[in-house]
Amino acid sequence: MGKIIALLTDFGSKDGYSAVMKGVINKISPNSKIIDLTHDIQPQNVNEAAFVLWASYQYFPKQTIFVTVVDPGVGSERKILLVKSRDYIFLAPDNNVLKYILSYQRILKIYSVENKKYFLSNISNTFHGRDIFAPVAAYLSKGVLPKKFGKEIIPLTKPENFISLSEFKHKLINGKIIYIDRFGNVITNIFVKNFEDINKIKYVLVGEYRIDRFLKFYSQSDNSNLFGLVGSTNLLELSARNMNASEILKVKIGANIKVVMK
Amino acid sequence: MGKIIALLTDFGSKDGYSAVMKGVINKISPNSKIIDLTHDIQPQNVNEAAFVLWASYQYFPKQTIFVTVVDPGVGSERKILLVKSRDYIFLAPDNNVLKYILSYQRILKIYSVENKKYFLSNISNTFHGRDIFAPVAAYLSKGVLPKKFGKEIIPLTKPENFISLSEFKHKLINGKIIYIDRFGNVITNIFVKNFEDINKIKYVLVGEYRIDRFLKFYSQSDNSNLFGLVGSTNLLELSARNMNASEILKVKIGANIKVVMK
Amino acid sequence: MGKIIALLTDFGSKDGYSAVMKGVINKISPNSKIIDLTHDIQPQNVNEAAFVLWASYQYFPKQTIFVTVVDPGVGSERKILLVKSRDYIFLAPDNNVLKYILSYQRILKIYSVENKKYFLSNISNTFHGRDIFAPVAAYLSKGVLPKKFGKEIIPLTKPENFISLSEFKHKLINGKIIYIDRFGNVITNIFVKNFEDINKIKYVLVGEYRIDRFLKFYSQSDNSNLFGLVGSTNLLELSARNMNASEILKVKIGANIKVVMK
């Protein structure tokens, strides 16, 4: 059994674009196992993809190859990064989509993918997922060494951290919303260790809303009011039972929040 | 080749939640084969999930492990059931999602999943799909015996039957709508054996609509009027050619219907 | 490892219909590898499916079995085709969904699928994907010869070509829109070899819009105006950077366009 290749794109499902990547991978490396991380990132939404990748990667077997193709700059001079971390390999355009990975994985080497030997023979200007990312991932899964794909570079992508509540020294934290999931749960960049940690918060301000109730799980709420909880990736999450919290709050990814401590 | 694990959730595809379950399964049981039954159950719609599971499971190889995570009570005291039937294994919260399975499969044993040895080491209060269901399914597929996961219990979930048209003795059947598919076909809880059976119906009442035409297949209709037919799971189905019957009828899952016999 | 079976349907994901096909395939041929080409073709949209199949198939390993179930005539007298081409096998209803395949693959034999020995024992009138297509694909992947499934026929489906820009001799080409992808890119039936080829175009007329700018890749545009480019399958594509071109143009599949040469 070859290595796992996990695909994360904004290609959606209707056009067959992600399936074509699987076809290409299967031609080169028929024994690799492909898992769809998701293909339903909002078109060109690099921030969404950055979060989903970070929230998911650590639950995959070591040596998994993560292929992220959310790539508004396809065809331009933007680089394609091959990041070898302690535990995994990441392929992605150099457009910030790896910002959390660069912060939270121990990075060993970063290469610029340039060796056309490992690309398809005809390279379009619009579909590098098929022509570059898929064959490169396939050759990686067959054991071709990362250094074979190009030279080491310093990426433009900068690491981005979350804010750790327990290490924060002031009364007021300026945070932001970094993801909204399909249930409408609003995920912030405030890292909380556990329920005791979250209870050091007096309230959270989001636009005109003030949230001062903190619960352990969704159905603990007996009404549809907003509350905060420790999300499944230990980030402060804002929710409402059986309701879409993001619609109540009328917020989008990137919106600012304020956290006021007791 | 390990056993098949079939996943049925309301996680959608965009957030990577279902992919994370696959990562966890692959870490523990790399040889198991995962099939997505669906992840697009409407959020928290236990009735939708109950139907899709029932309509699908019997077409899978014996010993398939069905993992159903539509779980509004996640984090609360609700139990997680491990149901060993004659042919399959089912993992699901004890929230009625197995109501048709308990009715139509011969049940051998029902356990409450409680042995933390088979969970991830950190258990969130919001994502048991990842922390409990996925690892338990993985260990089951590796051959760990069902009784190892917890003690036998009597579930709160009660079996639910369909109404068999041919066994029904009265002129009027009070039925209901139990599913609406992507084409807008409206599926009822009236079991019909075949086309002869369905022709014993005089008409079906749904709200203000009266349907008295019964056909063998969709394109047999030469107009867009509503008709009844024997659905692919032998339930009475209401359809309209190249139209969305549920939109015409303005109905939702759970709506009542009346079937009047000839 | 068995052959690859690629599935292309309009079943969507929520109902479990495509998963049931996988269950059936796994019962008969547990070693075959199933890849979802897509299940999100618009309900009954044969033209969409025809394009996605054509745009994708050549990137798959040889001997892949493509199963296309977009089948408004299910249950009627329409035939199911088994097309053996030089490199692949295609299963599909005889409803034009193979129009580009018949034009662009060298066809060896075409059979009508009729041998009930390879069907499920109970055949519904509404779900041949489960009852016929899936088991036939499974037996094909196990090595049953195409001729075992039925007799040779001449299909009703006629081959359809694209218009090759470089071979066209006149000033005006009457083309049409054959696909719109999730990003809103509008794909035409005008085949262009490369960027030099596309620059022989003076302008393209789509409804009231006139497009006379041609670029190499999406982010080359510094505004949101429409432009043309060589798409990833070498068809003339109309796009707008970070915008949905099809919404700007207010067009659907099938709309006419005019290409005026320099």
Coordinates of N, CA and C in Angstrom, one line a residue, chain C residues 62-253:
Chain C
K62 N -5.5 3.5 -18.8 CA -6.1 2.7 -19.8 C -6.9 1.6 -19.2
Q63 N -7.9 1.1 -19.9 CA -8.8 0.1 -19.4 C -9.8 0.5 -18.3
T64 N -9.7 1.8 -17.9 CA -10.8 2.3 -17.0 C -12.2 2.1 -17.6
I65 N -13.1 1.7 -16.7 CA -14.5 1.5 -17.1 C -15.3 2.7 -16.7
F66 N -15.8 3.5 -17.6 CA -16.5 4.7 -17.3 C -18.0 4.4 -17.3
V67 N -18.7 4.6 -16.2 CA -20.1 4.3 -16.0 C -20.9 5.6 -15.9
T68 N -21.6 6.0 -16.9 CA -22.3 7.2 -17.0 C -23.8 7.0 -16.8
V69 N -24.4 7.5 -15.7 CA -25.8 7.2 -15.5 C -26.5 8.6 -15.3
V70 N -26.8 9.2 -16.4 CA -27.6 10.4 -16.5 C -28.7 9.9 -17.5
D71 N -29.9 9.6 -17.0 CA -30.7 8.6 -17.7 C -32.2 9.0 -17.5
P72 N -32.6 10.1 -18.1 CA -34.1 10.4 -17.9 C -35.0 9.3 -18.4
G73 N -34.5 8.5 -19.4 CA -35.4 7.5 -19.9 C -35.4 6.1 -19.2
V74 N -34.8 6.1 -18.0 CA -34.7 4.9 -17.2 C -36.1 4.2 -17.1
G75 N -36.1 2.9 -17.4 CA -37.3 2.1 -17.3 C -38.0 2.0 -18.7
S76 N -37.7 2.9 -19.6 CA -38.3 2.8 -20.9 C -37.5 1.8 -21.8
E77 N -37.8 1.9 -23.1 CA -37.1 1.0 -24.1 C -35.8 1.4 -24.5
R78 N -35.3 2.6 -24.0 CA -34.0 3.1 -24.4 C -32.9 2.0 -24.1
K79 N -31.9 1.9 -25.0 CA -30.9 0.9 -24.8 C -29.8 1.4 -23.8
I80 N -29.1 0.4 -23.3 CA -27.8 0.8 -22.5 C -26.7 0.3 -23.4
L81 N -25.8 1.3 -23.7 CA -24.6 1.0 -24.5 C -23.4 0.5 -23.8
L82 N -22.7 -0.5 -24.3 CA -21.4 -0.8 -23.8 C -20.4 -0.5 -25.0
V83 N -19.6 0.5 -24.8 CA -18.8 0.9 -25.9 C -17.3 0.5 -25.6
K84 N -16.8 -0.3 -26.4 CA -15.3 -0.7 -26.3 C -14.5 0.1 -27.2
S85 N -13.7 1.1 -26.7 CA -12.9 1.9 -27.5 C -11.5 1.3 -27.5
R86 N -10.6 2.0 -28.2 CA -9.2 1.5 -28.2 C -8.7 1.4 -26.8
D87 N -9.0 2.4 -25.9 CA -8.3 2.5 -24.6 C -9.2 2.3 -23.4
Y88 N -10.5 2.4 -23.6 CA -11.4 2.4 -22.4 C -12.7 1.6 -22.7
I89 N -13.5 1.4 -21.7 CA -14.8 0.9 -21.9 C -15.8 2.0 -21.3
F90 N -16.9 2.2 -22.0 CA -17.9 3.2 -21.6 C -19.3 2.5 -21.5
L91 N -19.9 2.6 -20.4 CA -21.3 2.2 -20.2 C -22.2 3.4 -20.1
A92 N -23.3 3.5 -20.8 CA -24.1 4.7 -20.7 C -25.4 4.4 -21.5
P93 N -26.5 5.1 -21.1 CA -27.7 5.0 -21.9 C -27.5 5.6 -23.3
D94 N -28.3 5.1 -24.2 CA -28.1 5.6 -25.6 C -28.9 6.9 -25.8
N95 N -28.5 7.9 -25.1 CA -29.2 9.2 -25.1 C -28.3 10.4 -25.4
N96 N -27.3 10.2 -26.2 CA -26.3 11.3 -26.6 C -25.2 11.6 -25.6
V97 N -25.3 11.0 -24.5 CA -24.3 11.3 -23.4 C -22.9 10.9 -23.9
L98 N -22.8 10.0 -24.9 CA -21.5 9.6 -25.4 C -21.1 10.3 -26.7
K99 N -21.8 11.4 -27.0 CA -21.6 12.0 -28.3 C -20.2 12.4 -28.6
Y100 N -19.5 12.9 -27.6 CA -18.1 13.3 -27.8 C -17.1 12.1 -27.8
I101 N -17.4 11.1 -27.0 CA -16.6 9.9 -27.0 C -16.6 9.2 -28.3
L102 N -17.8 9.1 -28.9 CA -17.9 8.4 -30.2 C -17.2 9.2 -31.3
S103 N -17.0 10.5 -31.1 CA -16.2 11.3 -32.0 C -14.7 11.3 -31.8
Y104 N -14.3 11.2 -30.6 CA -12.9 11.4 -30.3 C -12.1 10.1 -29.8
Q105 N -12.8 9.1 -29.5 CA -12.1 7.8 -29.2 C -12.2 6.9 -30.4
R106 N -11.2 6.1 -30.7 CA -11.4 5.1 -31.8 C -12.2 4.0 -31.2
I107 N -13.4 3.8 -31.8 CA -14.4 2.9 -31.3 C -14.2 1.5 -31.9
L108 N -14.1 0.5 -31.1 CA -13.9 -0.9 -31.7 C -15.2 -1.6 -31.8
K109 N -16.0 -1.6 -30.8 CA -17.3 -2.3 -30.8 C -18.3 -1.6 -29.9
I110 N -19.6 -1.7 -30.3 CA -20.7 -1.2 -29.5 C -21.7 -2.3 -29.3
Y111 N -22.0 -2.6 -28.0 CA -23.0 -3.6 -27.7 C -24.2 -3.0 -27.0
S112 N -25.3 -3.7 -27.1 CA -26.5 -3.3 -26.3 C -26.5 -4.2 -25.0
V113 N -26.5 -3.7 -23.9 CA -26.5 -4.4 -22.6 C -27.8 -5.1 -22.3
E114 N -27.9 -6.4 -22.5 CA -29.2 -7.0 -22.3 C -29.2 -8.4 -21.5
N115 N -28.0 -8.9 -21.2 CA -27.9 -10.2 -20.6 C -28.2 -10.1 -19.1
K116 N -29.4 -10.6 -18.7 CA -29.8 -10.4 -17.4 C -29.0 -11.2 -16.4
K117 N -28.2 -12.1 -16.9 CA -27.3 -12.9 -16.0 C -26.4 -12.0 -15.2
Y118 N -26.1 -10.8 -15.8 CA -25.2 -9.9 -15.1 C -25.9 -8.7 -14.4
F119 N -27.2 -8.8 -14.3 CA -27.9 -7.8 -13.6 C -28.2 -8.2 -12.2
L120 N -28.7 -7.3 -11.3 CA -29.3 -7.8 -10.0 C -30.5 -8.6 -10.3
S121 N -30.9 -9.4 -9.4 CA -32.0 -10.3 -9.7 C -33.4 -9.6 -9.7
N122 N -33.5 -8.6 -8.9 CA -34.7 -7.7 -9.0 C -34.4 -6.4 -9.7
I123 N -35.0 -6.1 -10.8 CA -34.7 -4.9 -11.5 C -35.8 -3.9 -11.4
S124 N -35.5 -2.8 -10.7 CA -36.6 -1.7 -10.6 C -36.7 -1.0 -11.9
N125 N -37.8 -0.2 -12.0 CA -37.9 0.6 -13.2 C -37.4 2.0 -13.0
T126 N -36.8 2.3 -11.9 CA -36.3 3.7 -11.6 C -34.9 3.8 -11.2
F127 N -34.2 2.7 -11.0 CA -32.8 2.8 -10.5 C -31.9 1.7 -11.2
H128 N -31.7 1.9 -12.5 CA -30.8 1.0 -13.2 C -29.4 1.2 -12.9
G129 N -29.0 2.4 -12.3 CA -27.6 2.5 -11.8 C -27.3 1.4 -10.9
R130 N -28.2 1.1 -10.0 CA -28.0 0.1 -9.0 C -28.2 -1.3 -9.6
D131 N -29.2 -1.5 -10.4 CA -29.7 -2.8 -10.8 C -29.0 -3.4 -12.0
I132 N -28.5 -2.5 -12.9 CA -27.9 -2.9 -14.1 C -26.4 -2.3 -14.3
F133 N -26.3 -1.0 -14.2 CA -25.0 -0.4 -14.5 C -23.9 -0.9 -13.5
A134 N -24.2 -0.9 -12.2 CA -23.2 -1.3 -11.2 C -22.8 -2.7 -11.4
P135 N -23.7 -3.7 -11.4 CA -23.3 -5.1 -11.6 C -22.6 -5.3 -12.9
V136 N -23.0 -4.7 -14.0 CA -22.3 -4.9 -15.3 C -20.9 -4.4 -15.2
A137 N -20.7 -3.2 -14.6 CA -19.4 -2.6 -14.5 C -18.5 -3.6 -13.7
A138 N -19.1 -4.1 -12.6 CA -18.3 -5.0 -11.7 C -17.9 -6.2 -12.5
Y139 N -18.8 -6.8 -13.2 CA -18.4 -8.0 -14.0 C -17.4 -7.7 -15.1
L140 N -17.5 -6.5 -15.7 CA -16.5 -6.1 -16.7 C -15.1 -6.0 -16.0
S141 N -15.1 -5.4 -14.8 CA -13.8 -5.2 -14.1 C -13.2 -6.5 -13.7
K142 N -14.1 -7.5 -13.6 CA -13.5 -8.9 -13.2 C -13.1 -9.6 -14.5
G143 N -13.3 -9.0 -15.6 CA -12.7 -9.6 -16.8 C -13.8 -10.3 -17.7
V144 N -15.0 -10.2 -17.4 CA -16.0 -10.8 -18.3 C -16.0 -10.0 -19.6
L145 N -16.0 -10.6 -20.8 CA -15.8 -10.0 -22.0 C -17.0 -9.2 -22.4
P146 N -16.8 -8.0 -23.1 CA -17.9 -7.1 -23.5 C -19.0 -7.9 -24.3
K147 N -18.6 -8.8 -25.2 CA -19.5 -9.4 -26.0 C -20.5 -10.3 -25.2
K148 N -20.2 -10.6 -24.0 CA -21.1 -11.5 -23.2 C -22.3 -10.7 -22.7
F149 N -22.3 -9.4 -22.8 CA -23.4 -8.6 -22.2 C -24.6 -8.4 -23.2
G150 N -24.3 -8.6 -24.5 CA -25.4 -8.4 -25.4 C -24.9 -8.3 -26.8
K151 N -25.8 -8.1 -27.8 CA -25.4 -8.1 -29.2 C -24.9 -6.7 -29.6
E152 N -24.1 -6.8 -30.7 CA -23.6 -5.5 -31.3 C -24.8 -4.7 -31.9
I153 N -24.8 -3.4 -31.7 CA -25.8 -2.5 -32.3 C -25.2 -1.2 -32.8
I154 N -26.0 -0.6 -33.6 CA -25.7 0.8 -34.1 C -26.5 1.7 -33.2
P155 N -25.8 2.5 -32.4 CA -26.6 3.4 -31.5 C -27.3 4.5 -32.1
L156 N -28.3 5.0 -31.4 CA -29.0 6.3 -31.9 C -28.1 7.5 -31.6
T157 N -27.2 7.4 -30.6 CA -26.3 8.5 -30.3 C -25.4 8.8 -31.5
K158 N -25.3 10.0 -32.0 CA -24.5 10.4 -33.1 C -23.2 11.1 -32.6
P159 N -22.1 10.9 -33.2 CA -20.8 11.6 -32.8 C -21.0 13.1 -33.0
E160 N -20.4 13.9 -32.1 CA -20.4 15.3 -32.2 C -19.0 15.9 -32.1
N161 N -18.6 16.7 -33.1 CA -17.3 17.3 -33.1 C -17.2 18.7 -32.5
F162 N -16.0 19.1 -32.1 CA -15.8 20.5 -31.8 C -15.4 21.2 -33.1
I163 N -15.4 22.5 -33.2 CA -15.0 23.2 -34.3 C -13.5 23.6 -34.2
S164 N -12.7 23.2 -35.1 CA -11.2 23.5 -34.9 C -10.9 24.9 -35.5
L165 N -10.5 25.8 -34.7 CA -10.3 27.2 -35.2 C -9.2 27.2 -36.3
S166 N -8.2 26.4 -36.2 CA -7.1 26.5 -37.1 C -7.4 25.9 -38.5
E167 N -8.5 25.1 -38.5 CA -8.9 24.5 -39.8 C -10.1 25.2 -40.4
F168 N -10.5 26.2 -39.7 CA -11.7 26.9 -40.2 C -11.3 27.9 -41.2
K169 N -12.1 28.0 -42.3 CA -11.7 28.8 -43.5 C -12.4 30.2 -43.6
H170 N -13.4 30.4 -42.8 CA -14.2 31.7 -43.0 C -13.9 32.7 -41.8
K171 N -14.5 33.8 -42.0 CA -14.3 35.0 -41.1 C -15.2 34.8 -39.9
L172 N -16.3 34.1 -40.0 CA -17.3 34.0 -38.9 C -17.5 32.5 -38.6
I173 N -17.3 32.2 -37.3 CA -17.6 30.9 -36.8 C -18.9 31.0 -35.9
N174 N -19.9 30.2 -36.2 CA -21.0 30.0 -35.4 C -20.8 28.9 -34.4
G175 N -20.5 29.2 -33.1 CA -20.3 28.2 -32.1 C -21.3 28.2 -31.1
K176 N -21.1 27.4 -30.0 CA -22.0 27.4 -28.9 C -21.3 27.1 -27.6
I177 N -22.1 27.4 -26.6 CA -21.6 27.2 -25.2 C -21.9 25.7 -24.8
I178 N -20.9 25.0 -24.5 CA -21.2 23.6 -24.2 C -21.0 23.2 -22.7
Y179 N -20.5 24.1 -21.9 CA -20.3 23.8 -20.5 C -20.0 25.1 -19.7
I180 N -20.5 25.1 -18.4 CA -20.2 26.2 -17.5 C -19.7 25.6 -16.2
D181 N -18.5 25.9 -15.8 CA -17.9 25.2 -14.6 C -18.3 25.9 -13.3
R182 N -17.9 25.4 -12.2 CA -18.3 25.9 -10.9 C -17.8 27.4 -10.6
F183 N -16.7 27.7 -11.4 CA -16.1 29.1 -11.2 C -16.9 30.1 -12.1
G184 N -17.8 29.5 -13.0 CA -18.5 30.4 -13.9 C -17.8 30.5 -15.2
N185 N -16.7 29.8 -15.4 CA -16.0 29.9 -16.7 C -16.9 29.3 -17.8
V186 N -17.0 29.9 -18.9 CA -17.9 29.5 -20.0 C -17.1 28.8 -21.1
I187 N -17.4 27.6 -21.3 CA -16.6 26.8 -22.2 C -17.3 26.6 -23.5
T188 N -16.7 26.8 -24.6 CA -17.3 26.8 -26.0 C -16.9 25.6 -26.7
N189 N -17.5 25.4 -27.9 CA -17.1 24.2 -28.7 C -16.1 24.6 -29.8
I190 N -15.3 25.6 -29.5 CA -14.3 26.1 -30.5 C -12.9 25.6 -30.0
F191 N -12.3 24.7 -30.7 CA -11.1 24.1 -30.3 C -9.9 25.0 -30.8
V192 N -9.1 25.4 -29.8 CA -7.9 26.3 -30.1 C -6.6 25.6 -29.7
K193 N -5.6 25.6 -30.5 CA -4.4 24.8 -30.2 C -3.6 25.5 -29.1
N194 N -3.5 26.8 -29.2 CA -2.6 27.5 -28.2 C -2.9 29.0 -28.3
F195 N -2.0 29.8 -27.6 CA -2.3 31.2 -27.4 C -2.2 31.9 -28.8
E196 N -1.3 31.5 -29.6 CA -1.1 32.1 -30.9 C -2.4 31.9 -31.7
D197 N -3.0 30.7 -31.6 CA -4.2 30.3 -32.3 C -5.3 31.3 -31.9
I198 N -5.4 31.5 -30.6 CA -6.6 32.3 -30.0 C -6.4 33.7 -30.5
N199 N -5.2 34.2 -30.7 CA -5.0 35.5 -31.1 C -5.4 35.8 -32.5
K200 N -5.8 34.8 -33.3 CA -6.3 35.1 -34.6 C -7.8 35.5 -34.5
I201 N -8.3 35.4 -33.3 CA -9.7 35.9 -33.2 C -9.7 37.4 -33.0
K202 N -10.7 38.1 -33.7 CA -10.9 39.5 -33.5 C -11.7 39.8 -32.3
Y203 N -12.9 39.1 -32.3 CA -13.7 39.2 -31.1 C -14.7 38.1 -31.1
V204 N -15.3 37.9 -29.9 CA -16.3 36.9 -29.7 C -17.6 37.6 -29.3
L205 N -18.7 37.2 -29.9 CA -20.0 37.8 -29.5 C -20.9 36.8 -28.7
V206 N -21.3 37.2 -27.6 CA -22.2 36.4 -26.8 C -23.3 37.3 -26.3
G207 N -24.5 37.1 -26.9 CA -25.6 38.0 -26.6 C -25.2 39.4 -26.9
E208 N -25.3 40.3 -26.0 CA -25.0 41.7 -26.2 C -23.5 42.0 -25.9
Y209 N -22.8 41.0 -25.5 CA -21.4 41.2 -25.1 C -20.4 40.9 -26.2
R210 N -19.4 41.7 -26.3 CA -18.3 41.6 -27.3 C -17.0 41.4 -26.5
I211 N -16.3 40.3 -26.7 CA -15.1 40.0 -26.0 C -13.9 40.1 -26.9
D212 N -13.0 41.0 -26.7 CA -11.9 41.2 -27.7 C -10.5 41.2 -27.0
R213 N -10.5 40.7 -25.8 CA -9.3 40.6 -25.0 C -9.0 39.1 -24.8
F214 N -7.8 38.7 -25.0 CA -7.4 37.3 -24.9 C -6.1 37.2 -24.0
L215 N -6.2 36.4 -23.0 CA -5.1 36.3 -22.0 C -4.6 34.9 -21.8
K216 N -3.5 34.8 -21.1 CA -2.9 33.4 -21.0 C -3.4 32.7 -19.7
F217 N -3.6 33.5 -18.7 CA -4.1 32.9 -17.4 C -5.0 33.9 -16.7
Y218 N -5.8 33.3 -15.7 CA -6.8 34.1 -15.0 C -6.3 35.4 -14.4
S219 N -5.2 35.3 -13.6 CA -4.7 36.4 -12.8 C -3.9 37.4 -13.6
Q220 N -3.8 37.1 -14.9 CA -3.2 38.1 -15.8 C -4.0 39.4 -16.0
S221 N -5.3 39.2 -15.7 CA -6.3 40.3 -15.8 C -6.1 41.1 -14.6
D222 N -6.1 42.5 -14.7 CA -6.0 43.3 -13.6 C -7.4 44.0 -13.3
N223 N -8.4 43.5 -14.0 CA -9.7 44.0 -13.7 C -10.7 42.9 -13.8
S224 N -12.0 43.2 -13.7 CA -13.0 42.1 -13.7 C -13.7 42.0 -15.1
N225 N -13.1 42.6 -16.1 CA -13.7 42.5 -17.4 C -13.6 41.1 -18.0
L226 N -14.5 40.8 -18.9 CA -14.4 39.5 -19.5 C -13.2 39.3 -20.5
F227 N -12.7 38.1 -20.6 CA -11.6 37.9 -21.5 C -11.8 36.4 -22.0
G228 N -11.1 36.1 -23.1 CA -11.0 34.7 -23.6 C -9.7 34.1 -23.3
L229 N -9.6 32.8 -23.1 CA -8.3 32.1 -22.9 C -8.4 30.7 -23.4
V230 N -7.3 30.0 -23.6 CA -7.2 28.6 -23.9 C -7.6 27.8 -22.7
G231 N -8.7 27.2 -22.7 CA -9.1 26.4 -21.5 C -8.2 25.2 -21.3
S232 N -8.4 24.5 -20.2 CA -7.5 23.3 -19.9 C -7.8 22.1 -20.8
T233 N -8.8 22.2 -21.5 CA -9.0 21.1 -22.5 C -8.9 21.6 -23.9
N234 N -8.2 22.8 -24.1 CA -8.0 23.4 -25.4 C -9.2 23.9 -26.1
L235 N -10.2 24.2 -25.3 CA -11.4 24.8 -25.9 C -11.4 26.3 -25.5
L236 N -11.9 27.1 -26.4 CA -12.0 28.6 -26.1 C -12.9 28.8 -24.9
E237 N -12.4 29.5 -23.9 CA -13.1 29.7 -22.6 C -13.3 31.2 -22.4
L238 N -14.4 31.6 -21.9 CA -14.7 33.0 -21.6 C -14.7 33.1 -20.0
S239 N -13.9 34.1 -19.5 CA -13.7 34.2 -18.1 C -13.7 35.6 -17.6
A240 N -13.7 35.8 -16.3 CA -13.5 37.1 -15.7 C -12.8 36.9 -14.4
R241 N -11.8 37.6 -14.1 CA -11.0 37.3 -12.9 C -11.8 37.5 -11.6
N242 N -11.8 36.4 -10.8 CA -12.5 36.4 -9.5 C -14.0 36.7 -9.6
M243 N -14.5 36.5 -10.8 CA -15.9 36.7 -11.1 C -16.5 35.5 -11.8
N244 N -17.8 35.4 -11.8 CA -18.5 34.4 -12.5 C -18.9 34.9 -13.9
A245 N -18.1 34.5 -14.9 CA -18.4 35.0 -16.2 C -19.8 34.6 -16.7
S246 N -20.2 33.4 -16.4 CA -21.6 33.0 -16.9 C -22.7 33.9 -16.3
E247 N -22.5 34.4 -15.1 CA -23.5 35.3 -14.5 C -23.4 36.7 -15.2
I248 N -22.2 37.1 -15.5 CA -22.1 38.4 -16.2 C -22.8 38.3 -17.6
L249 N -22.5 37.2 -18.3 CA -23.0 37.0 -19.6 C -24.5 36.5 -19.6
K250 N -25.0 36.1 -18.5 CA -26.4 35.6 -18.4 C -26.6 34.5 -19.5
V251 N -25.7 33.5 -19.5 CA -25.9 32.4 -20.5 C -26.0 31.1 -19.9
K252 N -26.6 30.2 -20.6 CA -26.7 28.8 -20.2 C -26.0 27.9 -21.3
I253 N -25.9 26.6 -20.9 CA -25.4 25.6 -21.9 C -26.3 25.6 -23.1

